[in-house]
PDB file of C-alpha atoms in Angstrom:
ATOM      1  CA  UNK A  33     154.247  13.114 -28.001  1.00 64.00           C
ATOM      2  CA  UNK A  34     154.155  10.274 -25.249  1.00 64.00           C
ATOM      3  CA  UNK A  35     157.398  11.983 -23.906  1.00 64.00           C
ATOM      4  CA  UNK A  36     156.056  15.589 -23.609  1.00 60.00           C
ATOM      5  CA  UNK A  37     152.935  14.065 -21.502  1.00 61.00           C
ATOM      6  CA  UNK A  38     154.935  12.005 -19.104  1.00 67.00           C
ATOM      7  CA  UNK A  39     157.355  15.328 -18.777  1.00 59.00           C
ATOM      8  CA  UNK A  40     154.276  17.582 -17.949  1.00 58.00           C
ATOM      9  CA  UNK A  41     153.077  14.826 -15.505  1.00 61.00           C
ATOM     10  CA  UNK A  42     156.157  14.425 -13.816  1.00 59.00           C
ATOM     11  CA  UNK A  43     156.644  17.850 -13.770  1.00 58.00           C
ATOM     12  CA  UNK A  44     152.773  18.626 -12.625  1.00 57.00           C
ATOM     13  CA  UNK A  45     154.129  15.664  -9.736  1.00 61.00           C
ATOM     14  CA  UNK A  46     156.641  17.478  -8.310  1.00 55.00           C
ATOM     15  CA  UNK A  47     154.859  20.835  -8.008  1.00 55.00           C
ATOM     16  CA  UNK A  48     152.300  19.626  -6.625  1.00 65.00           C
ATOM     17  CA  UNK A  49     154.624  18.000  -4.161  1.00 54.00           C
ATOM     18  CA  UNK A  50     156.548  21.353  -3.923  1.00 54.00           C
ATOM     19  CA  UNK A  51     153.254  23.034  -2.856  1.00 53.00           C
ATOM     20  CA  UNK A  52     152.165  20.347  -0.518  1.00 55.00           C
ATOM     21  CA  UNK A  53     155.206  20.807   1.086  1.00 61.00           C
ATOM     22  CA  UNK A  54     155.236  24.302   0.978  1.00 57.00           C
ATOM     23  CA  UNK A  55     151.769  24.818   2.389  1.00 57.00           C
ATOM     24  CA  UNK A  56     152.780  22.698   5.434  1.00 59.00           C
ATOM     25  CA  UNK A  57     155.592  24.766   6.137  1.00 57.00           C
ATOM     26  CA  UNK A  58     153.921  27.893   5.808  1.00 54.00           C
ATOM     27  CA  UNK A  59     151.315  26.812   8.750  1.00 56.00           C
ATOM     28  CA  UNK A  60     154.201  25.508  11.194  1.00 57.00           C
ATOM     29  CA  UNK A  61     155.844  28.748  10.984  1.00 55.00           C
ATOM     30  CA  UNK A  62     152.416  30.589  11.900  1.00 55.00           C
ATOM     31  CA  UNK A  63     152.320  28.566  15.424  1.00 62.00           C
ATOM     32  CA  UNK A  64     153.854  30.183  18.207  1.00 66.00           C
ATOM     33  CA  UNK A  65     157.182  29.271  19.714  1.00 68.00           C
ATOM     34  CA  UNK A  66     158.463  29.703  23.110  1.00 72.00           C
ATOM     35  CA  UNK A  67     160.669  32.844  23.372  1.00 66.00           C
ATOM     36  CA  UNK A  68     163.639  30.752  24.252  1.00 70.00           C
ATOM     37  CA  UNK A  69     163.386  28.813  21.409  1.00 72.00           C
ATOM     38  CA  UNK A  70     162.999  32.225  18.610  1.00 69.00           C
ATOM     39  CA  UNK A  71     165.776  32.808  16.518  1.00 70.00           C
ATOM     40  CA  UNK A  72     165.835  35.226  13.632  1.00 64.00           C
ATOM     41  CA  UNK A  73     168.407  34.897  11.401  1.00 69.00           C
ATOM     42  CA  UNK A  74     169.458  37.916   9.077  1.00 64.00           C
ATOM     43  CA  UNK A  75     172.490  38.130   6.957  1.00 66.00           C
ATOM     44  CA  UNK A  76     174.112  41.125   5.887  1.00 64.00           C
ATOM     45  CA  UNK A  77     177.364  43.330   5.674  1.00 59.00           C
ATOM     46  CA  UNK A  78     177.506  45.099   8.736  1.00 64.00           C
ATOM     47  CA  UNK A  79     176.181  44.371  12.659  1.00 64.00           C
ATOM     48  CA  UNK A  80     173.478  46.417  13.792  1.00 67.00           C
ATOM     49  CA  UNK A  81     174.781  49.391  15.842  1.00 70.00           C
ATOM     50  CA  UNK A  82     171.587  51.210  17.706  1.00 69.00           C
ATOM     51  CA  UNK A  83     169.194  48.762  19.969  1.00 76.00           C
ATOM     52  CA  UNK A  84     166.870  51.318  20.405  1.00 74.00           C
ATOM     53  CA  UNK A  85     164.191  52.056  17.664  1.00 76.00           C
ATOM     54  CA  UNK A  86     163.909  55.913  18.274  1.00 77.00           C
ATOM     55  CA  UNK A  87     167.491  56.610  17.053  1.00 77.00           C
ATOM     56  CA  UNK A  88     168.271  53.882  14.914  1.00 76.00           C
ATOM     57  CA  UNK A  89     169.623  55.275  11.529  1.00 74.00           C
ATOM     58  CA  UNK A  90     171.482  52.364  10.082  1.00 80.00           C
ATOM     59  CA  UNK A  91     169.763  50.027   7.629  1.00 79.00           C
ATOM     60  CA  UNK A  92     170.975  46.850   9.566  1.00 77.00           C
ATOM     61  CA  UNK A  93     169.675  48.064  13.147  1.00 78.00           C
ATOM     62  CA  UNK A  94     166.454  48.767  11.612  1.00 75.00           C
ATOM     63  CA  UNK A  95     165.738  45.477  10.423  1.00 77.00           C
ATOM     64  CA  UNK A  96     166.762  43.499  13.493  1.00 78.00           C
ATOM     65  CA  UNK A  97     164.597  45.872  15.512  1.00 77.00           C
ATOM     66  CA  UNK A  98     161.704  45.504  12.720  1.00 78.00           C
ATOM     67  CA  UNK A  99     162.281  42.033  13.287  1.00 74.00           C
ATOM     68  CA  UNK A 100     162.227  41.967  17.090  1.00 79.00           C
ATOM     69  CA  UNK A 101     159.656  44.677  17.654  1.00 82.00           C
ATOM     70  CA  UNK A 102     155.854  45.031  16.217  1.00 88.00           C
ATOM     71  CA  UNK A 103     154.354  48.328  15.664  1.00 91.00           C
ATOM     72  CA  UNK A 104     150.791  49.569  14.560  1.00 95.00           C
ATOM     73  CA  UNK A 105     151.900  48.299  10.923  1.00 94.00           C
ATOM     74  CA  UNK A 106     154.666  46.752   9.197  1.00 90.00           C
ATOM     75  CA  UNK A 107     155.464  46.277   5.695  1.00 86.00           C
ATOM     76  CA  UNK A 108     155.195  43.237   4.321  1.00 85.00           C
ATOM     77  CA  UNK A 109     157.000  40.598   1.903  1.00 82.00           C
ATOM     78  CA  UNK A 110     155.197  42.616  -1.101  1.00 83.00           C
ATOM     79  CA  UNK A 111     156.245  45.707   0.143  1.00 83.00           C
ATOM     80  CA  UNK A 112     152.850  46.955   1.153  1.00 89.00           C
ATOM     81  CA  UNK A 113     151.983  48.182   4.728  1.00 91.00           C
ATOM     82  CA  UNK A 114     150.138  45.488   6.935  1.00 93.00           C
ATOM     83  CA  UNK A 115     148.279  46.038  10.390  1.00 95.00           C
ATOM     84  CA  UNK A 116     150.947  44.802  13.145  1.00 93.00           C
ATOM     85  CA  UNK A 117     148.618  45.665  16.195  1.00 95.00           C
ATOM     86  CA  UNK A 118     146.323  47.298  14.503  1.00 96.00           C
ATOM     87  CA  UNK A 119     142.922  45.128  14.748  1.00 96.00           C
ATOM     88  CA  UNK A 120     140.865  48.085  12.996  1.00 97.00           C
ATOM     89  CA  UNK A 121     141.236  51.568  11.815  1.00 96.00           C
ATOM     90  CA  UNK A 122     138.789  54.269  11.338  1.00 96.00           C
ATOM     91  CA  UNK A 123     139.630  57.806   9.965  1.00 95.00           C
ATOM     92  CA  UNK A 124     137.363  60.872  10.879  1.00 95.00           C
ATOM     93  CA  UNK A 125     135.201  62.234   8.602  1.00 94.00           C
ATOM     94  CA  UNK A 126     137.620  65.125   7.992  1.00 94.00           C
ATOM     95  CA  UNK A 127     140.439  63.070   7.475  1.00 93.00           C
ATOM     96  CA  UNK A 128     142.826  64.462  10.470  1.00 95.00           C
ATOM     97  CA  UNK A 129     141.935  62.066  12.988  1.00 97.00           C
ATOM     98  CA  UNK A 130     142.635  57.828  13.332  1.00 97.00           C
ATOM     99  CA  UNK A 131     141.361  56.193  15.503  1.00 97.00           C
ATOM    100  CA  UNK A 132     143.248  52.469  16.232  1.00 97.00           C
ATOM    101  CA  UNK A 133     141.814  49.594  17.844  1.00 98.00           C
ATOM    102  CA  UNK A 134     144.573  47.537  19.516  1.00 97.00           C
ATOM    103  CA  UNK A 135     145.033  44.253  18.945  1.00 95.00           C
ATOM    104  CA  UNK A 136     145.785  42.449  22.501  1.00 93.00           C
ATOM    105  CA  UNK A 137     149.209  41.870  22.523  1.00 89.00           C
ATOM    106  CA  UNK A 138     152.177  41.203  25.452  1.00 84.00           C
ATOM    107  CA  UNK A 139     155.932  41.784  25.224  1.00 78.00           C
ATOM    108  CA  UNK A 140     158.055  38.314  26.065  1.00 71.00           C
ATOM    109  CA  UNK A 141     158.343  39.523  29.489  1.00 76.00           C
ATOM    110  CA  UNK A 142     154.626  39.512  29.895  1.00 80.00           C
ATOM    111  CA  UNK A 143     154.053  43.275  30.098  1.00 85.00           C
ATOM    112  CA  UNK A 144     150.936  44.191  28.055  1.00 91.00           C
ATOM    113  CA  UNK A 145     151.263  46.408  24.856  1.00 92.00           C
ATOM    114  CA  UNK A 146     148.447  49.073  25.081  1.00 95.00           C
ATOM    115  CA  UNK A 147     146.999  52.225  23.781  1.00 96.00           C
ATOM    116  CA  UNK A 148     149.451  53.909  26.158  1.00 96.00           C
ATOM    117  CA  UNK A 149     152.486  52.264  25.229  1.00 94.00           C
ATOM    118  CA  UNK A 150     152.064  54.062  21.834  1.00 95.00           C
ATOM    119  CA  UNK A 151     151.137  56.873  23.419  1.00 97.00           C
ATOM    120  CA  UNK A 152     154.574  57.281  25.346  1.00 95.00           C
ATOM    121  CA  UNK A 153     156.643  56.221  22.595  1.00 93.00           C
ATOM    122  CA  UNK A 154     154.940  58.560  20.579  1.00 96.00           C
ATOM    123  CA  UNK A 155     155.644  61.637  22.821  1.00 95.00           C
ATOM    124  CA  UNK A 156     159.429  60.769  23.562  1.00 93.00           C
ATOM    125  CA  UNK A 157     159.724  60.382  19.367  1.00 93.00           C
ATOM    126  CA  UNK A 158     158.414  63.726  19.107  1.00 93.00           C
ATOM    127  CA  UNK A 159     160.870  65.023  22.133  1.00 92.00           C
ATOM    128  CA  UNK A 160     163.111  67.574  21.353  1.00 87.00           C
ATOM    129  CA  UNK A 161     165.109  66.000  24.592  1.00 89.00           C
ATOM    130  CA  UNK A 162     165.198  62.636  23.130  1.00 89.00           C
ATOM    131  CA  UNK A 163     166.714  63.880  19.668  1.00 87.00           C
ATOM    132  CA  UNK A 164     165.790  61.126  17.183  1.00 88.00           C
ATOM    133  CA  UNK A 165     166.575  61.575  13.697  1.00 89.00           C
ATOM    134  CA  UNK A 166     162.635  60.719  13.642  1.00 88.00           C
ATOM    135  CA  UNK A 167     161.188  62.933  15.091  1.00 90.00           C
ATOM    136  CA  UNK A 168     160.544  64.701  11.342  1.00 91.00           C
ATOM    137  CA  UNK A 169     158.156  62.087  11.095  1.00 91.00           C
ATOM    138  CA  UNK A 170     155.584  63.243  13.534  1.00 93.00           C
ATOM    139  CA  UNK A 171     155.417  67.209  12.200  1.00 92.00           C
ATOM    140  CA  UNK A 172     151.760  66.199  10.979  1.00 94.00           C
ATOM    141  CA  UNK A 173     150.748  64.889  13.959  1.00 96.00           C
ATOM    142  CA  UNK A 174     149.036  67.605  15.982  1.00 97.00           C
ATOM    143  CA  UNK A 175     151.702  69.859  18.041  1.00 97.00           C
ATOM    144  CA  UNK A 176     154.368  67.805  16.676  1.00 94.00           C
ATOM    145  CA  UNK A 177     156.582  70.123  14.923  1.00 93.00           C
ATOM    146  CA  UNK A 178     156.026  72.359  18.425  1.00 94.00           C
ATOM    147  CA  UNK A 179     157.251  69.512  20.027  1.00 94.00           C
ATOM    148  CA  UNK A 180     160.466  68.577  17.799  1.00 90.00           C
ATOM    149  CA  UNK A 181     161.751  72.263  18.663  1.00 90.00           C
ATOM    150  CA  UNK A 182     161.088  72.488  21.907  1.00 90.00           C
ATOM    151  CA  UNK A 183     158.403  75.047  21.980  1.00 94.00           C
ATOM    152  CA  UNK A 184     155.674  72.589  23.630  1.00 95.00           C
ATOM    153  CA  UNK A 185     155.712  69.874  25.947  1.00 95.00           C
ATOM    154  CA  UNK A 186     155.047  66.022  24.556  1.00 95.00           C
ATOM    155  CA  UNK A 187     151.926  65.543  26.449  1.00 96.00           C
ATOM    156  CA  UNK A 188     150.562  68.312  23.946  1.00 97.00           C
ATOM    157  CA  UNK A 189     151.087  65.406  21.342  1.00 97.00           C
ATOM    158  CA  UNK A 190     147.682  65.140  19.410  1.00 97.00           C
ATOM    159  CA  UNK A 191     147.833  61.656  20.605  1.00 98.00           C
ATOM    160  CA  UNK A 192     145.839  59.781  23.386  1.00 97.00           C
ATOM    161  CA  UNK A 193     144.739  56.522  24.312  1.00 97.00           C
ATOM    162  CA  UNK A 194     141.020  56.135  24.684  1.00 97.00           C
ATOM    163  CA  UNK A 195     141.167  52.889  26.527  1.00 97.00           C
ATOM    164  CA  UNK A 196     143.623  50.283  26.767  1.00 96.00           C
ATOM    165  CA  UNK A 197     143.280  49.206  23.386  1.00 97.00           C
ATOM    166  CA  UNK A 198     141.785  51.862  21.608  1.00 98.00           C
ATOM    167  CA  UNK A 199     144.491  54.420  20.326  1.00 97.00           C
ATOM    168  CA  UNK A 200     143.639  58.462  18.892  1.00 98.00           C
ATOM    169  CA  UNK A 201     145.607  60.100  16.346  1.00 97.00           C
ATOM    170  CA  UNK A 202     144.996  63.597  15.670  1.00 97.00           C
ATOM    171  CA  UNK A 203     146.799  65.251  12.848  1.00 97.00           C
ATOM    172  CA  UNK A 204     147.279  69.232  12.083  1.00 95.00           C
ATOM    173  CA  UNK A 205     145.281  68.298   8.701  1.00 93.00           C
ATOM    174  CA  UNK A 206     144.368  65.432   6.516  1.00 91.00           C
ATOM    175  CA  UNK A 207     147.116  63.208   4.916  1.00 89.00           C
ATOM    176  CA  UNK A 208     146.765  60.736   2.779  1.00 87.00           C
ATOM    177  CA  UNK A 209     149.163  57.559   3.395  1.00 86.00           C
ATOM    178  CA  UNK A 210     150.110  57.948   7.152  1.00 91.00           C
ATOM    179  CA  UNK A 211     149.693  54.568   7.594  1.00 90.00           C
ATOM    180  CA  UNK A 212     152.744  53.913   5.293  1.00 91.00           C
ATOM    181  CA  UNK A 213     155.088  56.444   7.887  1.00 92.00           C
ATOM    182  CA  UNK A 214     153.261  54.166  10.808  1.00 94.00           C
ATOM    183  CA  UNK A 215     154.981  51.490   9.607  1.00 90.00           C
ATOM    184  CA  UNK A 216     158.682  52.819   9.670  1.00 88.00           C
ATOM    185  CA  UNK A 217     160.921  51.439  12.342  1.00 88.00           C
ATOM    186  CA  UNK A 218     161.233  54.536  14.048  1.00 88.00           C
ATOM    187  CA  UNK A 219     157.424  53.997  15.223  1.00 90.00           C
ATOM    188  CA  UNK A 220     158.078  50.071  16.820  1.00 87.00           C
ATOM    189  CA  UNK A 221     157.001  50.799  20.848  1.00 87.00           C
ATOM    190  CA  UNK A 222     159.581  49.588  23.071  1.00 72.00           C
ATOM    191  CA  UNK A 223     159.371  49.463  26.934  1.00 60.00           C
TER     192      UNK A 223
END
């Protein structure tokens, strides 16, 4: 009996060290380093193949560009969709129309990520011109199928930046879990 209760306290010990530890860790890696000094290391088979997010098809290009890039969401270590920029999100009473509020946010090069930085990347996704095996994506989005076949233009998107940091979403009707498709890589702005 006096072995199984110095066990569990040398066991409690050492988690409890394990978590101190961990804990520490966890809050150095939320402080933000100098871009010279951010690495991202990712192992896998193959080398990614596509730098740019609006064509990228292969699984390894899309993680070093999910990696690299930050979009309205992102999914996280769970699997569930967090906000990326996103500071808050309303939805229309009807359900067909979001309505983002921007988180502010610069690229390394200093160059602000706004409203209409979504809003371009948005348009050329939906281009028929720019021919991204996304483009699918954005048929719910208001003119978008239009837009994928070359019928309208992109500006017709239904998407439009209010302000700077406030982003509009219209889609052709409600649908439920279009945050989840937000968070692809397909949708990652890139200048």
């Amino acid at each position: 009996m006096k072995r199984f209760f110095i066990g569990a306290a040398l066991l409690g010990s050492v988690l409890i060290l394990f978590f101190v530890i961990w804990y520490g860790q966890r809050e150095q890696a939320r402080e933000l380093v100098p871009p010279e000094e951010q690495i991202v290391t990712i192992h896998g088979e193959m080398l990614p193949e596509q730098p740019n997010t609006l064509l990228a098809i292969d699984p390894s290009s899309q993680t070093v560009l999910s990696h690299i890039y930050e979009g309205l969401y992102r999914f996280g270590a769970d699997g569930e969709i967090e906000p990326g920029l996103v500071e808050t999100m309303t939805r229309s009473e009807d359900g067909a129309t979001y309505t983002f509020t921007l988180k502010e946010s610069q690229t390394v090069n200093g160059n602000r990520v706004t409203a209409e930085t979504f809003v371009e990347h948005f348009r050329m996704l939906a281009d028929d011109d720019t021919n991204s095996p996304f483009s699918f994506l954005l048929e719910d989005v208001l003119n978008g199928k239009a837009i994928s076949l070359g019928t309208k233009e992109p500006e017709t998107l239904g998407v439009k930046a209010v302000d700077a940091q406030t982003l509009e979403l219209t889609l052709e009707r409600p649908l439920e879990g279009f945050e989840q498709i937000l968070a692809m890589p397909a949708f990652l702005p890139r200048r």
